[in-house]
Amino acid sequence: MEFQLPAFLMPYQDVINNVVLPLLLTAGKILLVSVPLMIAMAMLTYFERKVIAAMQMRKGPNVVGPFGLLQPFADGLKLFLKETIIPTQANKIVFIIAPMLTFMLALLGWAVIPLSKDFVIADINVGILYLFAISSLGVYGIIMSGWASNSTYAFLGSIRSAAQMVSYEVSMGFVLITVLLMVGSLNLNDVVEAQRGGWFIFSGLFPMFVIFFISALAETNRLPFDLPEAEGELVAGYNVEYSSMTFALFFLGEYLNMILLCGMTSILFLGGWLPMIPGEWGQMVPGVIWFALKVCLLLFGFLWVRATFPRYRYDQLMRLGWKVFLPISLIWVVGTAGYLVYFDKLPG
């Protein structure tokens, strides 16, 4: 980006044009993504309570603000004003870093998510690997929180969460391989463009979509896979010793991860920012609107599952991941590769 500078800044023109302005442009993109994302994260807690209340024939939040819309902000203010209590025997530094790490990793994943054809913070060629690495690092925040709390219940909760997340990440990895075989690229924009002829959910990858969606539930510790937070067994799990904003960061990190994984699902299987309506009518709506709509539909699926299914036992959770999802995803990887090679349909 070239920019004509005043005379007294002309000696620094190269530095400003090549360093300062790109940094400012990137910072602007980050704000354009992170600010609406924070608002969406807050409102997701409201819609979750409203959707579940409707399914259970209750009213849900309806007092704070019109239709209860200000309830998430009232909850945030309450948590902010509460006292942060750190257990005496806890490792104080790790205890504080753990929730910050969980929250920041959930936010960092959005760096490579293309919200439309021309808008992405970092359009890197290994976007899928970046997302998989970021989602895998999320387990460290939970392990750190359980260990730093110096509490048996918190530590057991963090160990169960780590085992659960690692188990389902294996299946998610094989799902990503099937998508890569269909696209021939690790760039997320290329994944979206490859679906112009038809979304992958309708192109032989529907079982992979189901596995990825259910694995996303397990990855975010959502019902029916919220074993790390099983109140009757572990007294709220890995975050039992946390309060105030440190607890809120875990809570918000979970909802950010929900939105991130729904965004990944949309890009991998539902065409990302591609229109849902063919023809000129679909092109009239900006791509970011289509992307947001698909994410909202997937989030509704998250909430629907929570209101419908009972919690799994831990042995059922592990059996589903290792004895069902892993073999199916492996077979589908081999079958997809064989189909593409036999019929000479390998991309590129």
GROMACS .gro file of C-alpha atoms in nm:
model
  348
    1MET     CA    1   0.000   0.000   0.000
    2GLU     CA    2   0.149   0.334  -0.110
    3PHE     CA    3   0.063   0.654   0.073
    4GLN     CA    4   0.189   1.008   0.002
    5LEU     CA    5   0.343   1.152   0.318
    6PRO     CA    6   0.419   1.508   0.429
    7ALA     CA    7   0.767   1.636   0.345
    8PHE     CA    8   0.909   1.593   0.696
    9LEU     CA    9   0.813   1.223   0.693
   10MET     CA   10   0.950   1.149   0.344
   11PRO     CA   11   1.275   0.992   0.477
   12TYR     CA   12   1.059   0.729   0.652
   13GLN     CA   13   0.825   0.663   0.360
   14ASP     CA   14   0.948   0.309   0.293
   15VAL     CA   15   0.915   0.208   0.658
   16ILE     CA   16   0.567   0.359   0.686
   17ASN     CA   17   0.440   0.210   0.358
   18ASN     CA   18   0.594  -0.135   0.411
   19VAL     CA   19   0.563  -0.177   0.789
   20VAL     CA   20   0.339   0.075   0.964
   21LEU     CA   21   0.045   0.082   0.722
   22PRO     CA   22   0.022  -0.299   0.685
   23LEU     CA   23   0.027  -0.327   1.064
   24LEU     CA   24  -0.253  -0.070   1.094
   25LEU     CA   25  -0.453  -0.250   0.825
   26THR     CA   26  -0.414  -0.582   1.007
   27ALA     CA   27  -0.509  -0.421   1.338
   28GLY     CA   28  -0.822  -0.280   1.174
   29LYS     CA   29  -0.915  -0.626   1.042
   30ILE     CA   30  -0.861  -0.776   1.387
   31LEU     CA   31  -1.096  -0.521   1.541
   32LEU     CA   32  -1.357  -0.578   1.269
   33VAL     CA   33  -1.355  -0.949   1.354
   34SER     CA   34  -1.301  -0.950   1.731
   35VAL     CA   35  -1.553  -0.682   1.835
   36PRO     CA   36  -1.856  -0.841   1.661
   37LEU     CA   37  -1.729  -1.180   1.780
   38MET     CA   38  -1.730  -1.065   2.143
   39ILE     CA   39  -2.085  -0.934   2.104
   40ALA     CA   40  -2.193  -1.258   1.937
   41MET     CA   41  -2.033  -1.458   2.217
   42ALA     CA   42  -2.227  -1.261   2.480
   43MET     CA   43  -2.556  -1.291   2.291
   44LEU     CA   44  -2.502  -1.665   2.238
   45THR     CA   45  -2.540  -1.717   2.613
   46TYR     CA   46  -2.874  -1.533   2.591
   47PHE     CA   47  -3.000  -1.730   2.292
   48GLU     CA   48  -2.892  -2.058   2.451
   49ARG     CA   49  -3.104  -1.986   2.757
   50LYS     CA   50  -3.395  -1.870   2.540
   51VAL     CA   51  -3.384  -2.171   2.307
   52ILE     CA   52  -3.361  -2.424   2.590
   53ALA     CA   53  -3.635  -2.240   2.779
   54ALA     CA   54  -3.863  -2.258   2.474
   55MET     CA   55  -3.797  -2.632   2.437
   56GLN     CA   56  -3.878  -2.682   2.806
   57MET     CA   57  -4.181  -2.447   2.790
   58ARG     CA   58  -4.025  -2.181   3.012
   59LYS     CA   59  -3.970  -1.808   2.953
   60GLY     CA   60  -3.596  -1.778   3.001
   61PRO     CA   61  -3.431  -1.435   3.061
   62ASN     CA   62  -3.698  -1.165   3.030
   63VAL     CA   63  -3.632  -0.905   3.302
   64VAL     CA   64  -3.302  -0.725   3.236
   65GLY     CA   65  -3.359  -0.499   2.934
   66PRO     CA   66  -3.624  -0.542   2.663
   67PHE     CA   67  -3.698  -0.916   2.620
   68GLY     CA   68  -3.406  -0.983   2.856
   69LEU     CA   69  -3.148  -0.882   2.593
   70LEU     CA   70  -2.922  -0.714   2.849
   71GLN     CA   71  -2.897  -1.025   3.067
   72PRO     CA   72  -2.554  -1.133   2.926
   73PHE     CA   73  -2.408  -0.791   3.005
   74ALA     CA   74  -2.556  -0.799   3.356
   75ASP     CA   75  -2.398  -1.141   3.411
   76GLY     CA   76  -2.064  -1.013   3.284
   77LEU     CA   77  -2.079  -0.710   3.515
   78LYS     CA   78  -2.163  -0.932   3.811
   79LEU     CA   79  -1.865  -1.160   3.743
   80PHE     CA   80  -1.636  -0.860   3.693
   81LEU     CA   81  -1.732  -0.710   4.031
   82LYS     CA   82  -1.688  -1.033   4.226
   83GLU     CA   83  -1.371  -1.105   4.419
   84THR     CA   84  -1.107  -1.322   4.254
   85ILE     CA   85  -1.014  -1.593   4.504
   86ILE     CA   86  -0.692  -1.788   4.457
   87PRO     CA   87  -0.650  -2.102   4.672
   88THR     CA   88  -0.367  -2.079   4.924
   89GLN     CA   89  -0.184  -2.388   4.798
   90ALA     CA   90  -0.236  -2.311   4.427
   91ASN     CA   91   0.041  -2.225   4.183
   92LYS     CA   92  -0.071  -1.864   4.145
   93ILE     CA   93   0.102  -1.784   3.814
   94VAL     CA   94  -0.022  -2.094   3.629
   95PHE     CA   95  -0.362  -2.058   3.799
   96ILE     CA   96  -0.410  -1.714   3.642
   97ILE     CA   97  -0.250  -1.794   3.304
   98ALA     CA   98  -0.468  -2.103   3.238
   99PRO     CA   99  -0.803  -1.925   3.177
  100MET     CA  100  -0.628  -1.651   2.978
  101LEU     CA  101  -0.468  -1.916   2.754
  102THR     CA  102  -0.801  -2.090   2.696
  103PHE     CA  103  -0.970  -1.764   2.597
  104MET     CA  104  -0.688  -1.637   2.375
  105LEU     CA  105  -0.652  -1.963   2.182
  106ALA     CA  106  -1.025  -1.959   2.104
  107LEU     CA  107  -0.983  -1.606   1.967
  108LEU     CA  108  -0.663  -1.677   1.770
  109GLY     CA  109  -0.834  -1.937   1.554
  110TRP     CA  110  -1.032  -1.664   1.378
  111ALA     CA  111  -0.714  -1.526   1.221
  112VAL     CA  112  -0.746  -1.762   0.921
  113ILE     CA  113  -1.126  -1.795   0.893
  114PRO     CA  114  -1.243  -1.633   0.564
  115LEU     CA  115  -1.562  -1.442   0.644
  116SER     CA  116  -1.613  -1.360   0.276
  117LYS     CA  117  -1.426  -1.396  -0.053
  118ASP     CA  118  -1.207  -1.091   0.009
  119PHE     CA  119  -1.202  -1.061   0.388
  120VAL     CA  120  -0.970  -1.272   0.601
  121ILE     CA  121  -0.713  -1.151   0.854
  122ALA     CA  122  -0.439  -1.393   0.739
  123ASP     CA  123  -0.491  -1.578   0.410
  124ILE     CA  124  -0.220  -1.839   0.466
  125ASN     CA  125  -0.168  -2.154   0.258
  126VAL     CA  126  -0.180  -2.384   0.562
  127GLY     CA  127  -0.497  -2.247   0.722
  128ILE     CA  128  -0.640  -2.591   0.804
  129LEU     CA  129  -0.320  -2.700   0.978
  130TYR     CA  130  -0.317  -2.372   1.172
  131LEU     CA  131  -0.675  -2.428   1.292
  132PHE     CA  132  -0.605  -2.788   1.388
  133ALA     CA  133  -0.296  -2.681   1.584
  134ILE     CA  134  -0.480  -2.402   1.767
  135SER     CA  135  -0.772  -2.628   1.861
  136SER     CA  136  -0.527  -2.894   1.985
  137LEU     CA  137  -0.349  -2.643   2.209
  138GLY     CA  138  -0.674  -2.570   2.392
  139VAL     CA  139  -0.622  -2.877   2.609
  140TYR     CA  140  -0.322  -2.711   2.777
  141GLY     CA  141  -0.534  -2.443   2.942
  142ILE     CA  142  -0.758  -2.707   3.097
  143ILE     CA  143  -0.469  -2.927   3.213
  144MET     CA  144  -0.293  -2.621   3.361
  145SER     CA  145  -0.605  -2.512   3.548
  146GLY     CA  146  -0.659  -2.854   3.706
  147TRP     CA  147  -0.294  -2.893   3.807
  148ALA     CA  148  -0.248  -2.537   3.935
  149SER     CA  149  -0.561  -2.552   4.152
  150ASN     CA  150  -0.394  -2.818   4.373
  151SER     CA  151  -0.733  -2.987   4.409
  152THR     CA  152  -0.804  -3.355   4.346
  153TYR     CA  153  -1.147  -3.286   4.195
  154ALA     CA  154  -1.016  -3.015   3.962
  155PHE     CA  155  -0.724  -3.234   3.854
  156LEU     CA  156  -0.950  -3.534   3.780
  157GLY     CA  157  -1.177  -3.306   3.575
  158SER     CA  158  -0.885  -3.172   3.372
  159ILE     CA  159  -0.748  -3.524   3.308
  160ARG     CA  160  -1.087  -3.644   3.185
  161SER     CA  161  -1.119  -3.340   2.963
  162ALA     CA  162  -0.772  -3.391   2.816
  163ALA     CA  163  -0.844  -3.758   2.739
  164GLN     CA  164  -1.176  -3.665   2.581
  165MET     CA  165  -1.037  -3.386   2.364
  166VAL     CA  166  -0.740  -3.591   2.244
  167SER     CA  167  -0.966  -3.887   2.161
  168TYR     CA  168  -1.199  -3.688   1.939
  169GLU     CA  169  -0.923  -3.482   1.778
  170VAL     CA  170  -0.798  -3.802   1.613
  171SER     CA  171  -1.129  -3.846   1.429
  172MET     CA  172  -1.142  -3.477   1.343
  173GLY     CA  173  -0.797  -3.507   1.188
  174PHE     CA  174  -0.909  -3.787   0.954
  175VAL     CA  175  -1.218  -3.586   0.863
  176LEU     CA  176  -0.990  -3.298   0.761
  177ILE     CA  177  -0.787  -3.539   0.546
  178THR     CA  178  -1.098  -3.637   0.346
  179VAL     CA  179  -1.169  -3.269   0.279
  180LEU     CA  180  -0.807  -3.209   0.175
  181LEU     CA  181  -0.828  -3.501  -0.069
  182MET     CA  182  -1.132  -3.339  -0.231
  183VAL     CA  183  -0.969  -2.993  -0.251
  184GLY     CA  184  -0.597  -3.051  -0.291
  185SER     CA  185  -0.512  -2.744  -0.085
  186LEU     CA  186  -0.474  -2.642   0.281
  187ASN     CA  187  -0.600  -2.289   0.212
  188LEU     CA  188  -0.948  -2.228   0.354
  189ASN     CA  189  -1.050  -2.001   0.066
  190ASP     CA  190  -0.962  -2.282  -0.174
  191VAL     CA  191  -1.182  -2.517   0.033
  192VAL     CA  192  -1.476  -2.279  -0.012
  193GLU     CA  193  -1.411  -2.226  -0.384
  194ALA     CA  194  -1.397  -2.603  -0.439
  195GLN     CA  195  -1.761  -2.623  -0.325
  196ARG     CA  196  -1.904  -2.398  -0.597
  197GLY     CA  197  -2.023  -2.706  -0.781
  198GLY     CA  198  -2.185  -2.847  -0.466
  199TRP     CA  199  -2.126  -2.843  -0.094
  200PHE     CA  200  -1.921  -3.130   0.045
  201ILE     CA  201  -2.205  -3.231   0.277
  202PHE     CA  202  -2.392  -3.335  -0.040
  203SER     CA  203  -2.085  -3.470  -0.222
  204GLY     CA  204  -2.020  -3.794  -0.040
  205LEU     CA  205  -1.891  -3.645   0.286
  206PHE     CA  206  -2.215  -3.639   0.485
  207PRO     CA  207  -2.091  -3.908   0.731
  208MET     CA  208  -1.776  -3.699   0.782
  209PHE     CA  209  -1.993  -3.395   0.853
  210VAL     CA  210  -2.181  -3.591   1.121
  211ILE     CA  211  -1.858  -3.715   1.279
  212PHE     CA  212  -1.704  -3.367   1.272
  213PHE     CA  213  -2.012  -3.206   1.427
  214ILE     CA  214  -2.038  -3.463   1.708
  215SER     CA  215  -1.662  -3.442   1.767
  216ALA     CA  216  -1.700  -3.063   1.795
  217LEU     CA  217  -1.951  -3.120   2.075
  218ALA     CA  218  -1.695  -3.337   2.256
  219GLU     CA  219  -1.413  -3.094   2.182
  220THR     CA  220  -1.602  -2.809   2.350
  221ASN     CA  221  -1.721  -3.023   2.645
  222ARG     CA  222  -2.085  -2.970   2.553
  223LEU     CA  223  -2.374  -3.198   2.638
  224PRO     CA  224  -2.400  -3.491   2.604
  225PHE     CA  225  -2.018  -3.494   2.639
  226ASP     CA  226  -1.972  -3.259   2.936
  227LEU     CA  227  -1.806  -3.528   3.147
  228PRO     CA  228  -1.527  -3.295   3.275
  229GLU     CA  229  -1.800  -3.084   3.439
  230ALA     CA  230  -2.014  -3.371   3.572
  231GLU     CA  231  -2.144  -3.201   3.887
  232GLY     CA  232  -2.252  -3.521   4.060
  233GLU     CA  233  -1.910  -3.681   4.015
  234LEU     CA  234  -1.647  -3.405   4.016
  235VAL     CA  235  -1.814  -3.096   4.167
  236ALA     CA  236  -1.797  -2.890   3.843
  237GLY     CA  237  -1.466  -3.030   3.719
  238TYR     CA  238  -1.147  -2.845   3.626
  239ASN     CA  239  -1.279  -2.493   3.702
  240VAL     CA  240  -1.419  -2.568   4.049
  241GLU     CA  241  -1.160  -2.348   4.223
  242TYR     CA  242  -1.211  -2.049   3.992
  243SER     CA  243  -1.425  -1.743   4.057
  244SER     CA  244  -1.497  -1.398   3.918
  245MET     CA  245  -1.333  -1.313   3.584
  246THR     CA  246  -1.102  -1.617   3.585
  247PHE     CA  247  -1.413  -1.839   3.581
  248ALA     CA  248  -1.573  -1.613   3.320
  249LEU     CA  249  -1.274  -1.657   3.086
  250PHE     CA  250  -1.323  -2.035   3.085
  251PHE     CA  251  -1.694  -1.985   3.025
  252LEU     CA  252  -1.637  -1.738   2.742
  253GLY     CA  253  -1.361  -1.953   2.592
  254GLU     CA  254  -1.608  -2.241   2.566
  255TYR     CA  255  -1.857  -2.026   2.375
  256LEU     CA  256  -1.586  -1.882   2.151
  257ASN     CA  257  -1.475  -2.237   2.069
  258MET     CA  258  -1.834  -2.326   1.984
  259ILE     CA  259  -1.854  -2.038   1.735
  260LEU     CA  260  -1.508  -2.122   1.593
  261LEU     CA  261  -1.589  -2.490   1.536
  262CYS     CA  262  -1.922  -2.398   1.377
  263GLY     CA  263  -1.730  -2.162   1.148
  264MET     CA  264  -1.490  -2.447   1.059
  265THR     CA  265  -1.783  -2.681   0.991
  266SER     CA  266  -1.944  -2.420   0.768
  267ILE     CA  267  -1.625  -2.376   0.563
  268LEU     CA  268  -1.542  -2.747   0.538
  269PHE     CA  269  -1.887  -2.882   0.450
  270LEU     CA  270  -2.142  -2.603   0.389
  271GLY     CA  271  -1.963  -2.378   0.142
  272GLY     CA  272  -1.852  -2.108   0.388
  273TRP     CA  273  -1.947  -1.771   0.244
  274LEU     CA  274  -2.104  -1.916  -0.072
  275PRO     CA  275  -2.475  -1.825  -0.105
  276MET     CA  276  -2.746  -2.067   0.007
  277ILE     CA  277  -2.970  -1.953  -0.280
  278PRO     CA  278  -2.846  -2.015  -0.638
  279GLY     CA  279  -2.854  -1.745  -0.902
  280GLU     CA  280  -2.854  -1.366  -0.886
  281TRP     CA  281  -3.067  -1.346  -0.570
  282GLY     CA  282  -2.799  -1.527  -0.373
  283GLN     CA  283  -2.522  -1.305  -0.510
  284MET     CA  284  -2.703  -0.992  -0.391
  285VAL     CA  285  -2.644  -1.084  -0.025
  286PRO     CA  286  -2.287  -1.030   0.104
  287GLY     CA  287  -2.086  -1.346   0.169
  288VAL     CA  288  -2.034  -1.259   0.535
  289ILE     CA  289  -2.413  -1.271   0.587
  290TRP     CA  290  -2.436  -1.620   0.438
  291PHE     CA  291  -2.143  -1.733   0.652
  292ALA     CA  292  -2.299  -1.589   0.969
  293LEU     CA  293  -2.634  -1.753   0.888
  294LYS     CA  294  -2.474  -2.096   0.847
  295VAL     CA  295  -2.284  -2.053   1.174
  296CYS     CA  296  -2.608  -1.959   1.351
  297LEU     CA  297  -2.783  -2.269   1.216
  298LEU     CA  298  -2.501  -2.492   1.340
  299LEU     CA  299  -2.503  -2.318   1.679
  300PHE     CA  300  -2.875  -2.387   1.702
  301GLY     CA  301  -2.783  -2.754   1.654
  302PHE     CA  302  -2.545  -2.727   1.953
  303LEU     CA  303  -2.824  -2.584   2.168
  304TRP     CA  304  -3.080  -2.836   2.042
  305VAL     CA  305  -2.851  -3.126   2.134
  306ARG     CA  306  -2.800  -2.984   2.484
  307ALA     CA  307  -3.175  -2.962   2.543
  308THR     CA  308  -3.242  -3.312   2.407
  309PHE     CA  309  -2.981  -3.571   2.506
  310PRO     CA  310  -2.877  -3.699   2.850
  311ARG     CA  311  -2.512  -3.709   2.953
  312TYR     CA  312  -2.303  -4.007   2.837
  313ARG     CA  313  -2.112  -4.229   3.075
  314TYR     CA  314  -1.735  -4.197   3.041
  315ASP     CA  315  -1.694  -4.547   2.896
  316GLN     CA  316  -1.966  -4.470   2.639
  317LEU     CA  317  -1.784  -4.148   2.548
  318MET     CA  318  -1.454  -4.325   2.486
  319ARG     CA  319  -1.616  -4.616   2.302
  320LEU     CA  320  -1.788  -4.379   2.059
  321GLY     CA  321  -1.462  -4.197   1.984
  322TRP     CA  322  -1.223  -4.491   1.950
  323LYS     CA  323  -1.447  -4.780   1.838
  324VAL     CA  324  -1.698  -4.600   1.616
  325PHE     CA  325  -1.573  -4.265   1.485
  326LEU     CA  326  -1.209  -4.363   1.434
  327PRO     CA  327  -1.278  -4.675   1.218
  328ILE     CA  328  -1.546  -4.498   1.014
  329SER     CA  329  -1.325  -4.194   0.946
  330LEU     CA  330  -1.030  -4.419   0.850
  331ILE     CA  331  -1.246  -4.621   0.609
  332TRP     CA  332  -1.383  -4.300   0.457
  333VAL     CA  333  -1.032  -4.159   0.403
  334VAL     CA  334  -0.927  -4.476   0.217
  335GLY     CA  335  -1.255  -4.490   0.024
  336THR     CA  336  -1.236  -4.123  -0.079
  337ALA     CA  337  -0.874  -4.156  -0.191
  338GLY     CA  338  -0.951  -4.474  -0.386
  339TYR     CA  339  -1.253  -4.316  -0.555
  340LEU     CA  340  -1.058  -4.005  -0.660
  341VAL     CA  341  -0.767  -4.209  -0.796
  342TYR     CA  342  -0.979  -4.471  -0.976
  343PHE     CA  343  -1.197  -4.216  -1.153
  344ASP     CA  344  -0.907  -3.973  -1.209
  345LYS     CA  345  -1.072  -3.692  -1.013
  346LEU     CA  346  -0.779  -3.589  -0.796
  347PRO     CA  347  -0.766  -3.206  -0.778
  348GLY     CA  348  -0.481  -3.029  -0.955
   0.00000   0.00000   0.00000
